[in-house]
Each structure stands twice: as C-alpha cells, then as structure tokens.
Amino acid sequence: MTELTGPDAATAEPSPDWPEAPGAGITDPAVARALARLADLPQAPVAEHEAAYTALHDELLEALNDEHPDADADAGAPGGGA
C-alpha cells in the first residue's frame, strides 16, 4: 500500500505575488487616487479587504457619476463623446 504524505510547505501556501495596481494611462485624477489605494491591500489583514474593496467601489462610482465640464464640450465636438 502507498503511504500518503501531505504537501510540502512551498506548495501548501498560496503565492504572495499580487498583480501590479493599474496606473499607467489613467487620466482621471479621482480614479487614479482610488486605484492607488490598492497598493496597500497586500499588507492589510484579510479581514479588512472587504471594506477596502467596498470603499474602492464607492469612490469609482462617485468618479463615474461626477460631472466633468470637459465631457459636455467633447460630446458636441466632431468625433468626441458618445
């Protein structure tokens, strides 16, 4: 009969590698500020992740709903807006 062994320590733990927070190409400062907070998430306790993601969602939603005066000008310009 074959004896079963547990996984070694290297394969038992999840990878500590986190993806880089997006930043390049973001032109809206409110969105950039909200996403910059993701850089601190890997060091935060897991119990705090839900609150961090909820806050991120709320900030991004606010930025999305924020009125930008330039958006109205772009919408009327040829090739701009929707």
N, CA and C atoms as an extended XYZ file, in Angstrom:
246
Properties=species:S:1:pos:R:3:atomname:S:1:resname:S:1:resid:I:1 pbc="F F F"
N         0.828       -1.177        0.000 N   MET     1
C         0.000        0.000        0.000 CA  MET     1
C         0.878        1.249        0.000 C   MET     1
N         0.469        2.276       -0.724 N   THR     2
C         1.247        3.510       -0.819 CA  THR     2
C         0.886        4.445        0.332 C   THR     2
N         1.901        4.990        0.945 N   GLU     3
C         1.675        5.910        2.058 CA  GLU     3
C         1.461        7.319        1.523 C   GLU     3
N         0.427        7.980        1.997 N   LEU     4
C         0.130        9.344        1.566 CA  LEU     4
C         0.890       10.339        2.423 C   LEU     4
N         1.414       11.333        1.802 N   THR     5
C         2.107       12.387        2.532 CA  THR     5
C         1.440       13.712        2.227 C   THR     5
N         1.562       14.627        3.128 N   GLY     6
C         0.978       15.953        2.931 CA  GLY     6
C         1.825       16.781        1.976 C   GLY     6
N         1.285       17.877        1.514 N   PRO     7
C         2.053       18.731        0.609 CA  PRO     7
C         3.219       19.386        1.330 C   PRO     7
N         4.267       19.667        0.586 N   ASP     8
C         5.384       20.348        1.228 CA  ASP     8
C         5.000       21.815        1.471 C   ASP     8
N         5.747       22.478        2.305 N   ALA     9
C         5.405       23.844        2.718 CA  ALA     9
C         5.320       24.809        1.538 C   ALA     9
N         6.145       24.617        0.531 N   ALA    10
C         6.159       25.547       -0.606 CA  ALA    10
C         4.865       25.484       -1.420 C   ALA    10
N         4.276       24.302       -1.532 N   THR    11
C         3.055       24.179       -2.321 CA  THR    11
C         1.802       24.352       -1.467 C   THR    11
N         1.930       24.300       -0.142 N   ALA    12
C         0.771       24.421        0.737 CA  ALA    12
C         0.322       25.868        0.892 C   ALA    12
N         1.210       26.793        0.737 N   GLU    13
C         0.898       28.214        0.907 CA  GLU    13
C         0.540       28.863       -0.428 C   GLU    13
N        -0.438       29.766       -0.432 N   PRO    14
C        -0.749       30.475       -1.674 CA  PRO    14
C         0.388       31.417       -2.052 C   PRO    14
N         0.448       31.753       -3.311 N   SER    15
C         1.501       32.645       -3.800 CA  SER    15
C         1.329       34.043       -3.215 C   SER    15
N         2.409       34.651       -2.732 N   PRO    16
C         2.314       36.008       -2.199 CA  PRO    16
C         2.342       37.080       -3.290 C   PRO    16
N         2.435       36.655       -4.534 N   ASP    17
C         2.524       37.620       -5.624 CA  ASP    17
C         1.167       38.258       -5.894 C   ASP    17
N         1.128       39.577       -5.921 N   TRP    18
C        -0.091       40.326       -6.225 CA  TRP    18
C         0.131       41.031       -7.557 C   TRP    18
N        -0.912       41.187       -8.331 N   PRO    19
C        -0.755       41.934       -9.581 CA  PRO    19
C        -0.475       43.400       -9.279 C   PRO    19
N         0.222       44.029      -10.185 N   GLU    20
C         0.504       45.453      -10.044 CA  GLU    20
C        -0.804       46.234      -10.155 C   GLU    20
N        -0.946       47.239       -9.328 N   ALA    21
C        -2.127       48.103       -9.412 CA  ALA    21
C        -2.062       48.888      -10.712 C   ALA    21
N        -3.198       49.005      -11.401 N   PRO    22
C        -3.197       49.770      -12.650 CA  PRO    22
C        -2.883       51.228      -12.359 C   PRO    22
N        -2.210       51.868      -13.244 N   GLY    23
C        -1.869       53.273      -13.016 CA  GLY    23
C        -1.538       53.990      -14.310 C   GLY    23
N        -0.848       53.320      -15.190 N   ALA    24
C        -0.446       53.956      -16.439 CA  ALA    24
C        -1.661       54.175      -17.327 C   ALA    24
N        -1.763       55.344      -17.879 N   GLY    25
C        -2.829       55.646      -18.824 CA  GLY    25
C        -4.114       56.135      -18.181 C   GLY    25
N        -4.169       56.218      -16.858 N   ILE    26
C        -5.374       56.723      -16.198 CA  ILE    26
C        -5.277       58.241      -16.143 C   ILE    26
N        -6.208       58.902      -16.805 N   THR    27
C        -6.148       60.361      -16.897 CA  THR    27
C        -7.044       61.060      -15.883 C   THR    27
N        -8.004       60.363      -15.319 N   ASP    28
C        -8.899       60.973      -14.334 CA  ASP    28
C        -8.234       60.900      -12.965 C   ASP    28
N        -7.967       62.049      -12.334 N   PRO    29
C        -7.268       62.033      -11.046 CA  PRO    29
C        -8.057       61.338       -9.934 C   PRO    29
N        -9.379       61.409       -9.947 N   ALA    30
C       -10.182       60.740       -8.915 CA  ALA    30
C       -10.051       59.225       -9.039 C   ALA    30
N       -10.043       58.727      -10.256 N   VAL    31
C        -9.883       57.288      -10.485 CA  VAL    31
C        -8.468       56.857      -10.101 C   VAL    31
N        -7.483       57.649      -10.460 N   ALA    32
C        -6.093       57.325      -10.121 CA  ALA    32
C        -5.902       57.265       -8.609 C   ALA    32
N        -6.506       58.217       -7.869 N   ARG    33
C        -6.397       58.207       -6.400 CA  ARG    33
C        -7.053       56.957       -5.816 C   ARG    33
N        -8.225       56.602       -6.334 N   ALA    34
C        -8.933       55.432       -5.820 CA  ALA    34
C        -8.120       54.166       -6.058 C   ALA    34
N        -7.597       54.005       -7.260 N   LEU    35
C        -6.838       52.794       -7.581 CA  LEU    35
C        -5.488       52.741       -6.873 C   LEU    35
N        -4.927       53.895       -6.535 N   ALA    36
C        -3.641       53.931       -5.838 CA  ALA    36
C        -3.745       53.266       -4.467 C   ALA    36
N        -4.934       53.287       -3.882 N   ARG    37
C        -5.132       52.666       -2.571 CA  ARG    37
C        -4.959       51.137       -2.634 C   ARG    37
N        -5.070       50.560       -3.810 N   LEU    38
C        -4.891       49.111       -3.946 CA  LEU    38
C        -3.466       48.676       -3.616 C   LEU    38
N        -2.517       49.581       -3.703 N   ALA    39
C        -1.118       49.231       -3.437 CA  ALA    39
C        -0.929       48.771       -1.995 C   ALA    39
N        -1.768       49.250       -1.070 N   ASP    40
C        -1.635       48.886        0.339 CA  ASP    40
C        -2.389       47.605        0.697 C   ASP    40
N        -3.195       47.108       -0.211 N   LEU    41
C        -4.046       45.960        0.099 CA  LEU    41
C        -3.275       44.686        0.475 C   LEU    41
N        -2.176       44.349       -0.190 N   PRO    42
C        -1.477       43.105        0.181 CA  PRO    42
C        -0.984       43.092        1.633 C   PRO    42
N        -0.697       44.245        2.202 N   GLN    43
C        -0.208       44.292        3.584 CA  GLN    43
C        -1.351       44.341        4.588 C   GLN    43
N        -2.571       44.625        4.133 N   ALA    44
C        -3.719       44.731        5.040 CA  ALA    44
C        -4.197       43.339        5.444 C   ALA    44
N        -4.682       43.206        6.661 N   PRO    45
C        -5.252       41.914        7.073 CA  PRO    45
C        -6.441       41.557        6.174 C   PRO    45
N        -6.616       40.285        5.928 N   VAL    46
C        -7.691       39.815        5.050 CA  VAL    46
C        -9.047       40.306        5.545 C   VAL    46
N        -9.218       40.415        6.835 N   ALA    47
C       -10.490       40.880        7.393 CA  ALA    47
C       -10.837       42.298        6.945 C   ALA    47
N        -9.845       43.070        6.507 N   GLU    48
C       -10.071       44.452        6.068 CA  GLU    48
C       -10.281       44.569        4.559 C   GLU    48
N       -10.102       43.487        3.815 N   HIS    49
C       -10.199       43.556        2.356 CA  HIS    49
C       -11.590       43.936        1.881 C   HIS    49
N       -12.625       43.387        2.486 N   GLU    50
C       -13.989       43.702        2.050 CA  GLU    50
C       -14.263       45.196        2.166 C   GLU    50
N       -13.884       45.796        3.274 N   ALA    51
C       -14.088       47.235        3.462 CA  ALA    51
C       -13.284       48.034        2.440 C   ALA    51
N       -12.071       47.580        2.132 N   ALA    52
C       -11.243       48.283        1.152 CA  ALA    52
C       -11.868       48.230       -0.235 C   ALA    52
N       -12.370       47.051       -0.624 N   TYR    53
C       -12.998       46.925       -1.936 CA  TYR    53
C       -14.324       47.690       -1.997 C   TYR    53
N       -15.058       47.733       -0.893 N   THR    54
C       -16.299       48.499       -0.853 CA  THR    54
C       -16.004       49.985       -1.011 C   THR    54
N       -14.991       50.469       -0.312 N   ALA    55
C       -14.600       51.873       -0.427 CA  ALA    55
C       -14.133       52.183       -1.853 C   ALA    55
N       -13.371       51.269       -2.459 N   LEU    56
C       -12.904       51.454       -3.831 CA  LEU    56
C       -14.098       51.540       -4.778 C   LEU    56
N       -15.056       50.646       -4.609 N   HIS    57
C       -16.258       50.661       -5.452 CA  HIS    57
C       -16.979       51.992       -5.323 C   HIS    57
N       -17.156       52.469       -4.093 N   ASP    58
C       -17.869       53.725       -3.877 CA  ASP    58
C       -17.128       54.908       -4.498 C   ASP    58
N       -15.799       54.934       -4.361 N   GLU    59
C       -15.008       56.024       -4.946 CA  GLU    59
C       -15.081       56.009       -6.470 C   GLU    59
N       -14.996       54.815       -7.065 N   LEU    60
C       -15.070       54.722       -8.526 CA  LEU    60
C       -16.460       55.095       -9.028 C   LEU    60
N       -17.489       54.706       -8.294 N   LEU    61
C       -18.850       55.066       -8.672 CA  LEU    61
C       -19.044       56.573       -8.593 C   LEU    61
N       -18.507       57.193       -7.558 N   GLU    62
C       -18.591       58.647       -7.436 CA  GLU    62
C       -17.857       59.333       -8.582 C   GLU    62
N       -16.684       58.833       -8.929 N   ALA    63
C       -15.928       59.416      -10.045 CA  ALA    63
C       -16.679       59.244      -11.360 C   ALA    63
N       -17.346       58.113      -11.526 N   LEU    64
C       -18.109       57.860      -12.740 CA  LEU    64
C       -19.296       58.815      -12.847 C   LEU    64
N       -19.941       59.070      -11.723 N   ASN    65
C       -21.123       59.925      -11.723 CA  ASN    65
C       -20.799       61.407      -11.619 C   ASN    65
N       -19.539       61.733      -11.379 N   ASP    66
C       -19.111       63.115      -11.266 CA  ASP    66
C       -19.273       63.825      -12.610 C   ASP    66
N       -19.817       65.017      -12.574 N   GLU    67
C       -19.964       65.777      -13.818 CA  GLU    67
C       -18.651       66.469      -14.136 C   GLU    67
N       -18.202       66.293      -15.356 N   HIS    68
C       -16.986       66.947      -15.828 CA  HIS    68
C       -17.369       67.949      -16.896 C   HIS    68
N       -17.022       69.224      -16.724 N   PRO    69
C       -17.370       70.225      -17.728 CA  PRO    69
C       -16.777       69.913      -19.107 C   PRO    69
N       -15.607       69.284      -19.148 N   ASP    70
C       -14.974       68.951      -20.422 CA  ASP    70
C       -15.762       67.883      -21.172 C   ASP    70
N       -16.488       67.020      -20.458 N   ALA    71
C       -17.223       65.937      -21.089 CA  ALA    71
C       -18.342       66.498      -21.974 C   ALA    71
N       -19.003       67.581      -21.530 N   ASP    72
C       -20.061       68.179      -22.331 CA  ASP    72
C       -19.507       68.809      -23.602 C   ASP    72
N       -18.343       69.439      -23.505 N   ALA    73
C       -17.722       70.054      -24.680 CA  ALA    73
C       -17.278       68.997      -25.671 C   ALA    73
N       -16.731       67.881      -25.149 N   ASP    74
C       -16.258       66.812      -26.021 CA  ASP    74
C       -17.418       66.133      -26.746 C   ASP    74
N       -18.574       66.014      -26.088 N   ALA    75
C       -19.730       65.327      -26.675 CA  ALA    75
C       -20.237       66.074      -27.904 C   ALA    75
N       -20.109       67.392      -27.912 N   GLY    76
C       -20.596       68.179      -29.047 CA  GLY    76
C       -19.580       68.324      -30.165 C   GLY    76
N       -18.341       67.981      -29.898 N   ALA    77
C       -17.287       68.134      -30.898 CA  ALA    77
C       -17.326       66.948      -31.867 C   ALA    77
N       -16.958       67.183      -33.126 N   PRO    78
C       -16.915       66.072      -34.088 CA  PRO    78
C       -15.958       65.000      -33.592 C   PRO    78
N       -16.439       63.760      -33.566 N   GLY    79
C       -15.612       62.633      -33.156 CA  GLY    79
C       -15.466       62.500      -31.667 C   GLY    79
N       -16.097       63.377      -30.882 N   GLY    80
C       -15.963       63.322      -29.427 CA  GLY    80
C       -17.210       62.771      -28.792 C   GLY    80
N       -17.085       62.407      -27.519 N   GLY    81
C       -18.229       61.930      -26.748 CA  GLY    81
C       -18.793       60.629      -27.245 C   GLY    81
N       -20.111       60.462      -27.045 N   ALA    82
C       -20.767       59.217      -27.397 CA  ALA    82
C       -20.968       59.174      -28.828 C   ALA    82
